[in-house]
């Protein structure tokens, strides 16, 4: 079967590169075709990359606490660009301070994200979510 | 003596350069006015006569030519996303010496098809989607292109999964269709050389004929490439050298013409420090850009528009009113040669302004970004600040008394700190106007071409 295609990157003005590399290796080892955009990625860059590669999922990471601002309007832009229905995941330390995760999850889901992962999530959790959402056996 | 003749068929001039191979020296250069409409052979004969008046009769062992006659090699390109595959195919075409007259992105429409038919390009480059990526866009565009009733050849260099299907759709209409490896096989990875080879092959096979140059083909051993491609080749040779001879190292070159300003950089352009985040497409080490709105005559209005009357007045030392009136006159009289001080001042201002703007557009930029983690630098394009050599060519500038001053406008400017232009560079002037000829000569005799360039291209001091 053709490999499922992921777009990976750290959004906004965030330059945390280490977690990004770990995720890249973890997803690649798990059998996905990963296009890694690195750090300081704008919404437009994720979308352009997803268009050229015909990606199945966009994975947004953020560590510096400003992810909520950076992610606003992302789903709308995807729709506008013709990526209707593309899976959107977000994870990391995505809000300012310590907040109730259920509340954070709800806010990001309202913004159109399909999956929301809190701080300290292991790559395996995201990989099993990907397998489930993309209907991959095993 | 083994003498080689190098010919440059331009749109208004045919230039000839004679070279003595064994002596590694220039025999002479000459130029004559030509029009393709009348007969390029006549221009060549006149130029040769002028040359041999200086040198005496010469028997040529080989004759090679490049051409930018009849509008040059006119190409239209298409890709999916403007900043990605569309930009990759534009870069590939420019690097092959083409004049890119239109770039399409996303899905083309029937109106676009009509526009393409009216533009009548010499070659169309169709791309879109990385390998294994988006298939729909390039397939759609292949169908649109198939409906265009003008028999230009199409190079297909997009997503390999559907390249064959695109080829079939296009070839079914009887059009010459060539399949090439993807210009962007993976996101942000360029693979432009195969396309450039194909462009050149098509140029040799078809374009020469179409431009009415095929009669000359019998006289000469071959028209090898478009003129900008020859200049680029010369710049690569000068920078990189050969197996036997060292080059002068990384360089930036500006070719200032009447209608366009071409900029070449042969430099890696990597960030100069560690705290820089790279954005955008990685650019080829040997890169060419062409500014169709910047030039000394036909495009003098574009220089005025880019700079504004006040800045151009500041550069030339004339009043804004004089500048505006002068530019209008030059646009209408492209063969004008200034005879008085005001005319020379305006030419200086135009040259400095065109060089400044063209190199700024060619060079990368750096932006300071303040993030919650402190200051970060974001670089787009090539960092040329460390490049130490600047080559200047083009009729308008090589004969200008203030060429060194014009060249300094290509360099880093404190007022525009974001533009990553060379900080300080040794300036070289192509006094004998031989760059295109040396690019041609380099096809068979790279060492001879390099030796001659090192002798003929004069160092003009250091600019800062």
Coordinates of C-alpha atoms in Angstrom, one line a residue:
Chain A
X1 CA 0.0 0.0 0.0
X2 CA 1.1 3.6 -0.7
X3 CA 2.6 5.3 2.4
X4 CA 0.4 7.9 4.0
X5 CA 1.8 11.4 3.7
X6 CA 2.3 13.8 6.6
X7 CA 3.3 17.4 6.8
X8 CA 5.2 18.2 10.0
X9 CA 6.4 21.5 11.4
X10 CA 6.6 23.8 14.4
X11 CA 4.2 26.7 14.0
X12 CA 4.7 30.5 14.3
X13 CA 7.8 32.1 15.8
X14 CA 8.7 29.0 17.7
X15 CA 12.2 27.7 17.1
X16 CA 12.2 24.5 19.2
X17 CA 13.9 22.1 16.8
X18 CA 14.7 19.1 19.0
X19 CA 11.1 17.7 19.5
X20 CA 10.5 18.3 15.8
X21 CA 13.4 16.0 14.8
X22 CA 12.3 13.4 17.3
X23 CA 8.8 13.4 15.8
X24 CA 10.2 13.2 12.3
X25 CA 12.2 10.1 13.1
X26 CA 9.3 8.5 15.0
X27 CA 6.7 9.0 12.3
X28 CA 9.2 7.9 9.6
X29 CA 10.0 4.7 11.5
X30 CA 6.3 4.1 11.9
X31 CA 6.0 3.9 8.1
X32 CA 4.7 7.3 7.2
X33 CA 6.1 9.5 4.4
X34 CA 7.0 12.7 6.3
X35 CA 7.7 16.1 4.8
X36 CA 9.3 18.1 7.6
X37 CA 9.1 21.9 7.3
X38 CA 11.2 22.4 10.5
X39 CA 10.7 25.4 12.7
X40 CA 9.0 28.8 12.3
X41 CA 6.4 27.5 9.9
X42 CA 3.5 29.7 8.8
X43 CA 0.0 28.4 8.1
X44 CA 0.6 29.2 4.4
X45 CA 3.7 27.0 4.3
X46 CA 1.9 24.0 5.8
X47 CA -0.9 24.5 3.3
X48 CA 1.4 24.9 0.3
X49 CA 3.4 21.8 1.2
X50 CA 0.2 19.8 1.7
X51 CA -1.0 20.9 -1.8
X52 CA 2.2 19.9 -3.6
X53 CA 2.6 16.6 -1.8
X54 CA -1.1 15.7 -1.7
X55 CA -0.7 15.1 2.1
X56 CA -3.2 13.2 4.2
X57 CA -2.4 14.9 7.5
X58 CA -0.9 18.2 8.7
X59 CA 0.7 17.9 12.1
X60 CA 1.3 21.2 14.0
X61 CA 3.6 21.3 17.0
X62 CA 4.1 24.2 19.3
X63 CA 6.1 24.5 22.5
X64 CA 6.4 28.2 23.4
X65 CA 2.8 28.7 24.6
X66 CA 1.5 30.9 21.8
X67 CA 0.1 28.1 19.7
X68 CA -3.5 29.1 20.2
X69 CA -2.9 32.5 18.4
X70 CA -0.8 30.8 15.7
X71 CA -3.5 28.2 14.9
X72 CA -6.4 30.6 14.5
X73 CA -8.1 30.4 11.2
X74 CA -6.0 27.4 10.1
X75 CA -8.9 25.1 9.2
X76 CA -10.6 28.0 7.2
X77 CA -7.5 28.5 5.2
X78 CA -7.2 24.8 4.4
X79 CA -10.8 24.8 3.2
X80 CA -10.1 27.9 1.1
X81 CA -7.0 26.3 -0.5
X82 CA -9.0 23.1 -1.5
X83 CA -7.7 20.9 1.3
X84 CA -11.2 20.2 2.6
X85 CA -11.3 17.4 5.1
X86 CA -7.5 17.1 5.5
X87 CA -6.7 15.8 9.0
X88 CA -5.3 18.5 11.3
X89 CA -3.4 17.5 14.4
X90 CA -1.9 19.8 17.0
X91 CA 0.3 19.0 20.0
X92 CA 2.8 20.2 22.5
X93 CA 2.7 23.0 25.0
X94 CA 0.0 24.8 23.0
X95 CA -1.4 27.3 25.4
X96 CA -0.1 29.9 27.9
X97 CA 0.4 28.6 31.5
X98 CA -1.1 25.5 33.1
X99 CA -4.8 25.2 32.0
X100 CA -7.3 22.4 32.2
X101 CA -6.5 20.1 29.2
X102 CA -10.2 19.2 28.5
X103 CA -10.9 22.9 28.1
X104 CA -7.9 23.4 25.8
X105 CA -8.8 20.3 23.7
X106 CA -12.3 21.7 23.3
X107 CA -11.1 25.1 22.1
X108 CA -8.7 23.6 19.5
X109 CA -11.4 21.2 18.3
X110 CA -13.7 24.2 17.9
X111 CA -11.0 25.7 15.7
X112 CA -11.2 22.6 13.5
X113 CA -8.4 20.4 14.7
X114 CA -9.2 16.7 14.6
X115 CA -6.8 15.7 17.4
X116 CA -5.3 17.7 20.2
X117 CA -2.3 16.4 22.3
X118 CA -1.2 17.9 25.5
X119 CA 2.4 18.4 26.9
X120 CA 4.4 15.2 27.4
X121 CA 2.5 13.1 24.9
X122 CA 4.7 10.3 23.5
X123 CA 5.0 9.9 19.7
X124 CA 3.3 6.5 20.0
X125 CA 0.1 8.1 21.1
X126 CA 0.0 10.2 18.0
X127 CA 1.0 7.3 15.8
X128 CA -1.8 5.1 17.0
X129 CA -4.2 8.0 16.5
X130 CA -2.9 8.4 12.9
X131 CA -3.3 4.6 12.3
X132 CA -6.9 4.8 13.6
X133 CA -7.9 8.0 11.6
X134 CA -6.2 6.8 8.4
X135 CA -7.6 3.2 8.8
X136 CA -4.2 1.6 8.7
X137 CA -4.1 -2.0 9.9
X138 CA -1.6 -3.2 12.5
Chain B
X1 CA 47.4 30.2 -36.3
X2 CA 44.2 28.4 -35.3
X3 CA 41.5 31.1 -35.1
X4 CA 38.0 30.6 -33.8
X5 CA 35.1 32.9 -34.5
X6 CA 32.4 33.5 -31.9
X7 CA 29.2 35.2 -32.9
X8 CA 26.5 36.6 -30.8
X9 CA 23.3 37.3 -32.8
X10 CA 21.5 39.9 -30.8
X11 CA 18.2 41.6 -31.4
X12 CA 19.8 44.8 -32.7
X13 CA 23.4 43.9 -33.1
X14 CA 25.5 41.0 -34.3
X15 CA 28.8 40.9 -32.4
X16 CA 31.8 38.9 -33.5
X17 CA 34.9 38.0 -31.5
X18 CA 38.0 36.4 -32.9
X19 CA 40.3 34.2 -30.8
X20 CA 43.7 32.8 -31.4
X21 CA 43.7 29.4 -29.7
X22 CA 47.4 28.8 -29.4
X23 CA 48.2 32.3 -28.3
X24 CA 45.3 32.3 -25.9
X25 CA 44.5 35.8 -27.0
X26 CA 41.8 38.0 -28.5
X27 CA 42.2 38.8 -32.1
X28 CA 39.6 41.5 -32.1
X29 CA 35.9 42.2 -31.7
X30 CA 33.4 44.1 -33.9
X31 CA 29.6 44.6 -34.1
X32 CA 27.1 45.5 -36.8
X33 CA 23.5 46.5 -36.8
X34 CA 21.1 43.7 -37.7
X35 CA 17.5 42.9 -38.0
X36 CA 16.2 39.4 -38.2
X37 CA 13.5 40.7 -40.5
X38 CA 16.0 41.6 -43.1
X39 CA 18.8 39.2 -43.0
X40 CA 21.0 38.1 -40.1
X41 CA 23.6 37.0 -42.6
X42 CA 24.1 40.6 -43.7
X43 CA 24.8 41.8 -40.2
X44 CA 27.3 38.9 -39.7
X45 CA 29.0 39.8 -43.0
X46 CA 29.3 43.4 -42.0
X47 CA 30.6 42.7 -38.6
X48 CA 33.2 40.3 -40.0
X49 CA 34.3 42.9 -42.5
X50 CA 34.8 45.4 -39.7
X51 CA 36.8 42.8 -37.7
X52 CA 39.0 41.9 -40.5
X53 CA 39.7 45.5 -41.3
X54 CA 41.5 45.6 -37.9
X55 CA 43.1 42.2 -38.0
X56 CA 43.6 41.4 -41.7
X57 CA 42.1 38.3 -43.3
X58 CA 41.6 35.3 -41.0
X59 CA 40.8 31.7 -41.8
X60 CA 38.5 30.4 -39.1
X61 CA 38.9 26.7 -38.1
X62 CA 35.6 26.9 -36.2
X63 CA 32.7 29.2 -35.9
X64 CA 30.3 29.1 -33.0
X65 CA 27.3 31.3 -32.2
X66 CA 24.8 32.1 -29.5
X67 CA 21.6 34.0 -30.1
X68 CA 19.1 36.2 -28.4
X69 CA 17.7 37.4 -31.7
X70 CA 14.0 37.7 -32.4
X71 CA 13.1 38.2 -28.7
X72 CA 15.4 35.5 -27.4
X73 CA 14.1 32.1 -26.2
X74 CA 10.6 32.9 -25.0
X75 CA 9.1 30.4 -22.5
X76 CA 5.9 30.1 -20.5
X77 CA 5.9 27.8 -17.5
X78 CA 3.4 26.4 -15.1
X79 CA 3.3 24.7 -11.7
X80 CA 1.0 24.1 -8.8
X81 CA 1.9 26.4 -5.8
X82 CA 3.4 29.8 -6.8
X83 CA 6.2 29.6 -4.3
X84 CA 7.0 25.9 -5.0
X85 CA 6.8 24.0 -8.3
X86 CA 5.8 27.2 -10.2
X87 CA 8.9 28.9 -8.9
X88 CA 11.1 25.9 -9.5
X89 CA 10.1 25.8 -13.2
X90 CA 10.6 29.5 -13.5
X91 CA 14.1 29.2 -12.0
X92 CA 14.9 26.3 -14.3
X93 CA 13.9 28.2 -17.4
X94 CA 15.8 31.4 -16.4
X95 CA 18.9 29.3 -15.7
X96 CA 18.7 27.8 -19.2
X97 CA 18.8 31.3 -20.6
X98 CA 15.2 31.7 -21.5
X99 CA 13.0 34.8 -21.2
X100 CA 10.1 33.7 -19.0
X101 CA 7.1 35.7 -20.4
X102 CA 4.4 34.2 -18.2
X103 CA 4.2 31.9 -15.2
X104 CA 1.0 30.0 -14.3
X105 CA 0.1 28.4 -11.0
X106 CA -2.8 26.2 -9.9
X107 CA -5.3 25.1 -12.5
X108 CA -5.3 26.9 -15.8
X109 CA -8.5 28.1 -17.4
X110 CA -9.7 28.4 -21.0
X111 CA -8.9 32.1 -20.8
X112 CA -5.3 31.1 -20.0
X113 CA -5.3 28.8 -23.0
X114 CA -6.3 31.7 -25.2
X115 CA -3.6 33.8 -23.6
X116 CA -0.9 31.1 -24.2
X117 CA -2.1 30.9 -27.8
X118 CA -1.6 34.6 -28.2
X119 CA 1.8 34.6 -26.5
X120 CA 3.1 31.9 -28.9
X121 CA 5.9 30.7 -26.6
X122 CA 8.9 28.9 -28.1
X123 CA 8.7 26.2 -25.3
X124 CA 6.1 25.5 -22.6
X125 CA 7.4 23.9 -19.3
X126 CA 4.6 22.0 -17.5
X127 CA 5.2 21.1 -13.9
X128 CA 3.2 20.6 -10.7
X129 CA 3.2 18.2 -7.7
X130 CA 6.2 16.6 -6.1
X131 CA 6.8 12.9 -7.0
X132 CA 3.9 11.0 -5.4
X133 CA 2.1 14.3 -4.6
X134 CA -0.7 16.1 -6.3
X135 CA -1.8 14.7 -9.6
X136 CA -4.9 16.6 -10.5
X137 CA -3.4 20.0 -11.2
X138 CA -0.9 18.9 -13.8
X139 CA -3.3 16.5 -15.5
X140 CA -5.9 19.3 -15.7
X141 CA -3.3 21.7 -17.1
X142 CA -2.1 19.1 -19.7
X143 CA -5.7 18.9 -21.0
X144 CA -5.9 22.7 -21.2
X145 CA -2.6 22.9 -23.0
X146 CA -3.7 20.2 -25.4
X147 CA -6.5 22.5 -26.5
X148 CA -4.0 25.3 -27.5
X149 CA -3.8 25.3 -31.3
X150 CA -0.2 26.5 -31.6
X151 CA 2.4 23.8 -32.2
X152 CA 5.1 24.8 -29.5
X153 CA 6.8 21.9 -27.8
X154 CA 6.0 21.1 -24.2
X155 CA 8.4 19.7 -21.6
X156 CA 6.6 17.7 -18.9
X157 CA 8.6 17.8 -15.6
X158 CA 6.1 17.3 -12.8
X159 CA 4.8 14.5 -10.6
X160 CA 6.2 11.3 -12.1
X161 CA 3.1 9.3 -11.2
X162 CA 1.2 11.1 -13.9
X163 CA 3.9 12.5 -16.2
X164 CA 3.3 9.7 -18.7
X165 CA -0.4 10.4 -18.8
X166 CA 0.3 14.1 -19.4
X167 CA 2.7 13.2 -22.2
X168 CA 0.0 11.0 -23.8
X169 CA -2.6 13.8 -23.6
X170 CA -0.3 16.3 -25.2
X171 CA 1.3 14.0 -27.8
X172 CA -2.2 13.0 -29.0
X173 CA -2.6 16.4 -30.5
X174 CA 0.6 15.9 -32.6
X175 CA 2.6 18.2 -30.4
X176 CA 6.3 17.5 -29.7
X177 CA 6.2 16.5 -26.0
X178 CA 9.2 15.6 -23.9
X179 CA 9.1 13.9 -20.5
X180 CA 11.7 15.0 -18.0
X181 CA 12.4 14.2 -14.3
X182 CA 10.4 16.4 -11.9
X183 CA 11.8 19.9 -11.3
X184 CA 10.9 19.3 -7.7
X185 CA 11.0 15.6 -6.9
X186 CA 10.6 16.3 -3.2
X187 CA 9.3 19.3 -1.4
X188 CA 11.9 22.1 -1.5
X189 CA 14.4 20.0 -3.5
X190 CA 15.2 21.3 -6.9
X191 CA 16.2 19.1 -9.8
X192 CA 16.5 21.6 -12.7
X193 CA 19.5 20.4 -14.7
X194 CA 17.6 17.7 -16.8
X195 CA 15.0 20.3 -17.8
X196 CA 17.7 22.8 -18.7
X197 CA 19.5 20.2 -20.9
X198 CA 16.2 19.5 -22.6
X199 CA 15.5 23.3 -23.1
X200 CA 18.8 23.6 -24.8
X201 CA 18.3 20.6 -27.0
X202 CA 15.0 22.0 -28.2
X203 CA 16.6 25.4 -28.7
X204 CA 19.1 23.9 -31.0
X205 CA 16.7 21.7 -32.8
X206 CA 13.7 23.9 -33.3
X207 CA 14.1 27.5 -32.2
X208 CA 17.1 28.3 -34.4
X209 CA 14.9 27.3 -37.5
X210 CA 12.0 29.3 -36.3
X211 CA 14.0 32.4 -35.7
X212 CA 15.3 32.4 -39.3
X213 CA 18.8 31.6 -38.3
X214 CA 19.0 28.2 -40.0
X215 CA 20.6 29.6 -43.1
X216 CA 23.5 30.7 -41.0
X217 CA 23.8 27.2 -39.6
X218 CA 25.6 26.2 -42.8
X219 CA 28.2 28.9 -42.4
X220 CA 29.0 28.1 -38.8
X221 CA 29.7 25.0 -36.8
X222 CA 26.7 25.5 -34.7
X223 CA 24.5 27.9 -32.8
X224 CA 25.1 26.4 -29.4
X225 CA 22.9 28.2 -26.9
X226 CA 20.9 31.3 -26.0
X227 CA 23.1 34.3 -25.2
X228 CA 22.3 34.5 -21.5
X229 CA 23.2 30.8 -21.2
X230 CA 26.6 31.6 -22.7
X231 CA 27.1 34.4 -20.3
X232 CA 26.2 32.2 -17.4
X233 CA 28.6 29.5 -18.6
X234 CA 31.4 32.1 -18.7
X235 CA 30.6 33.2 -15.2
X236 CA 30.7 29.6 -13.9
X237 CA 34.0 29.1 -15.6
X238 CA 35.5 32.3 -14.2
X239 CA 34.3 31.4 -10.7
X240 CA 35.0 27.7 -10.5
X241 CA 38.0 27.4 -12.9
X242 CA 38.9 24.2 -14.7
X243 CA 40.8 21.1 -13.7
X244 CA 44.1 22.8 -14.6
X245 CA 43.4 26.4 -13.6
X246 CA 41.8 27.9 -10.5
X247 CA 38.9 30.3 -10.9
X248 CA 38.5 33.6 -9.1
X249 CA 36.0 32.2 -6.7
X250 CA 32.4 33.1 -5.9
X251 CA 31.1 36.0 -7.8
X252 CA 28.1 38.2 -8.7
X253 CA 27.7 39.5 -12.2
X254 CA 25.4 42.2 -13.7
X255 CA 24.6 42.5 -17.4
X256 CA 23.0 45.9 -17.9
X257 CA 21.3 46.2 -21.2
X258 CA 18.9 48.6 -22.9
X259 CA 15.8 46.6 -22.2
X260 CA 16.7 44.2 -19.4
X261 CA 19.1 43.8 -16.5
X262 CA 20.4 40.3 -16.0
X263 CA 22.0 39.3 -12.7
X264 CA 24.1 36.1 -12.2
X265 CA 25.4 34.7 -8.9
X266 CA 27.8 31.8 -8.8
X267 CA 27.9 31.3 -5.0
X268 CA 26.4 28.9 -2.5
X269 CA 24.7 31.7 -0.5
X270 CA 24.5 29.7 2.7
X271 CA 23.8 31.6 6.0
X272 CA 26.8 33.4 7.4
X273 CA 26.0 32.5 11.0
X274 CA 24.5 29.7 13.0
X275 CA 21.4 31.5 14.4
X276 CA 19.7 31.8 11.1
X277 CA 16.5 30.0 10.1
X278 CA 16.2 29.4 6.3
X279 CA 12.9 29.9 4.6
X280 CA 11.7 29.3 1.0
X281 CA 13.1 27.4 -1.9
X282 CA 16.8 26.6 -1.8
X283 CA 18.3 28.4 -4.8
X284 CA 20.8 26.9 -7.3
X285 CA 24.5 27.7 -6.8
X286 CA 24.6 29.2 -10.3
X287 CA 21.5 31.4 -10.5
X288 CA 20.3 33.9 -13.1
X289 CA 17.5 36.4 -12.7
X290 CA 16.4 38.9 -15.4
X291 CA 14.6 42.1 -14.7
X292 CA 12.5 43.0 -17.7
X293 CA 11.5 46.4 -16.3
X294 CA 15.0 47.6 -15.7
X295 CA 17.2 48.9 -18.5
X296 CA 19.0 51.9 -19.9
X297 CA 16.7 52.7 -22.9
X298 CA 13.5 50.7 -23.6
X299 CA 13.1 50.0 -19.9
X300 CA 14.3 53.3 -18.6
X301 CA 10.7 54.1 -17.6
X302 CA 10.8 51.0 -15.3
X303 CA 13.9 52.3 -13.5
X304 CA 12.1 55.6 -12.9
X305 CA 9.1 53.7 -11.6
X306 CA 11.1 51.4 -9.3
X307 CA 13.1 54.3 -7.8
X308 CA 10.8 57.3 -8.0
X309 CA 11.9 60.6 -9.6
X310 CA 13.4 62.0 -6.4
X311 CA 15.8 59.1 -5.8
X312 CA 16.8 59.0 -9.5
X313 CA 17.3 62.8 -9.3
X314 CA 19.5 62.2 -6.2
X315 CA 21.6 59.6 -8.0
X316 CA 22.1 61.6 -11.2
X317 CA 22.4 65.1 -9.7
X318 CA 19.6 66.4 -12.0
X319 CA 16.3 67.9 -11.0
X320 CA 13.3 65.5 -10.8
X321 CA 11.7 67.4 -13.7
X322 CA 14.8 66.9 -15.9
X323 CA 14.9 63.2 -14.9
X324 CA 11.3 62.6 -15.8
X325 CA 11.6 64.4 -19.2
X326 CA 14.9 62.7 -19.9
X327 CA 13.6 59.2 -19.2
X328 CA 10.6 59.8 -21.5
X329 CA 12.9 60.8 -24.3
X330 CA 15.2 57.8 -23.8
X331 CA 12.2 55.3 -23.9
X332 CA 11.2 56.8 -27.3
X333 CA 14.8 57.0 -28.6
X334 CA 16.5 53.7 -27.7
X335 CA 19.6 54.4 -29.9
X336 CA 20.3 57.7 -28.2
X337 CA 23.9 58.3 -27.1
X338 CA 24.3 61.2 -24.7
X339 CA 26.4 64.1 -25.9
X340 CA 26.2 66.5 -23.0
X341 CA 26.8 66.5 -19.3
X342 CA 23.1 66.2 -18.4
X343 CA 22.7 63.2 -20.7
X344 CA 25.7 61.5 -19.1
X345 CA 24.4 62.3 -15.6
X346 CA 21.1 60.7 -16.4
X347 CA 22.7 57.6 -17.8
X348 CA 24.8 57.3 -14.7
X349 CA 21.6 57.6 -12.5
X350 CA 19.8 55.0 -14.6
X351 CA 22.7 52.6 -14.5
X352 CA 23.2 53.0 -10.8
X353 CA 19.5 52.7 -10.1
X354 CA 19.0 49.6 -12.3
X355 CA 22.0 47.8 -10.9
X356 CA 20.9 48.6 -7.3
X357 CA 17.3 47.4 -7.8
X358 CA 18.3 44.3 -9.9
X359 CA 20.9 43.0 -7.5
X360 CA 18.5 43.7 -4.5
X361 CA 15.9 41.5 -6.2
X362 CA 18.4 38.8 -7.0
X363 CA 20.0 38.6 -3.5
X364 CA 18.3 37.0 -0.5
X365 CA 16.9 38.9 2.4
X366 CA 17.3 38.6 6.1
X367 CA 14.7 39.6 8.6
X368 CA 15.0 40.0 12.4
X369 CA 12.2 38.4 14.2
X370 CA 11.6 38.9 17.9
X371 CA 10.1 35.7 19.4
X372 CA 9.3 34.8 23.0
X373 CA 12.7 33.1 23.0
X374 CA 14.6 36.2 21.9
X375 CA 15.8 37.5 18.6
X376 CA 16.0 35.1 15.6
X377 CA 17.1 35.8 12.0
X378 CA 15.1 34.5 9.1
X379 CA 16.8 34.2 5.7
X380 CA 15.1 33.9 2.4
X381 CA 17.2 33.3 -0.8
X382 CA 21.0 33.5 -1.0
X383 CA 23.2 35.3 1.4
X384 CA 25.8 37.0 -0.9
X385 CA 27.3 39.2 1.8
X386 CA 30.6 37.2 1.7
X387 CA 31.0 37.2 -2.0
X388 CA 34.2 39.2 -2.9
X389 CA 34.0 39.6 -6.6
X390 CA 31.6 41.6 -8.8
X391 CA 31.6 41.5 -12.6
X392 CA 30.0 44.2 -14.7
X393 CA 29.1 43.9 -18.3
X394 CA 26.7 45.4 -20.9
X395 CA 27.3 48.1 -23.5
X396 CA 25.9 50.9 -21.4
X397 CA 28.2 50.4 -18.5
X398 CA 31.5 49.1 -19.8
X399 CA 32.1 52.3 -21.8
X400 CA 30.9 54.5 -18.9
X401 CA 33.6 56.7 -17.3
X402 CA 32.0 56.0 -13.9
X403 CA 31.7 52.2 -14.2
X404 CA 33.3 51.6 -10.8
X405 CA 30.8 53.9 -9.1
X406 CA 27.9 52.2 -10.9
X407 CA 29.2 48.8 -9.7
X408 CA 29.3 50.0 -6.1
X409 CA 25.5 50.3 -6.2
X410 CA 25.4 46.5 -6.5
X411 CA 26.9 46.3 -3.0
X412 CA 25.5 46.2 0.5
X413 CA 23.9 49.4 1.6
X414 CA 23.4 50.4 5.2
X415 CA 20.1 52.0 4.2
X416 CA 18.8 48.6 3.1
X417 CA 20.3 46.2 5.6
X418 CA 17.8 43.4 4.9
X419 CA 19.3 42.9 1.4
X420 CA 22.1 40.3 1.5
X421 CA 24.3 41.8 -1.2
X422 CA 28.1 41.6 -1.2
X423 CA 29.6 43.8 1.6
X424 CA 32.8 44.7 -0.2
X425 CA 34.0 43.3 -3.6
X426 CA 36.7 43.6 -6.1
X427 CA 35.1 45.0 -9.2
X428 CA 35.8 43.5 -12.7
X429 CA 34.7 45.2 -15.9
X430 CA 34.1 43.2 -19.1
X431 CA 35.8 46.0 -21.1
X432 CA 36.1 44.1 -24.4
X433 CA 32.5 42.8 -24.0
X434 CA 33.5 39.1 -24.5
X435 CA 31.6 37.2 -21.8
X436 CA 29.1 35.6 -24.1
X437 CA 31.9 34.7 -26.6
X438 CA 33.9 33.1 -23.8
X439 CA 30.9 31.1 -22.7
X440 CA 30.8 29.7 -26.2
X441 CA 34.5 29.1 -26.5
X442 CA 34.3 27.3 -23.1
X443 CA 32.3 24.5 -24.8
X444 CA 35.4 23.1 -26.5
X445 CA 38.3 25.1 -24.9
X446 CA 37.5 26.0 -21.3
X447 CA 41.1 26.6 -20.4
X448 CA 41.7 29.0 -23.3
X449 CA 38.5 30.8 -22.5
X450 CA 39.5 31.2 -18.8
X451 CA 43.0 32.4 -19.7
X452 CA 41.5 35.0 -22.0
X453 CA 38.9 36.2 -19.5
X454 CA 41.6 36.6 -16.8
X455 CA 43.6 38.8 -19.3
X456 CA 40.7 40.8 -20.7
X457 CA 38.4 41.4 -17.8
X458 CA 39.9 44.3 -16.0
X459 CA 40.0 44.8 -12.3
X460 CA 38.6 48.2 -11.4
X461 CA 39.5 48.5 -7.7
X462 CA 37.5 47.5 -4.7
X463 CA 34.1 48.8 -3.9
X464 CA 32.6 49.1 -0.5

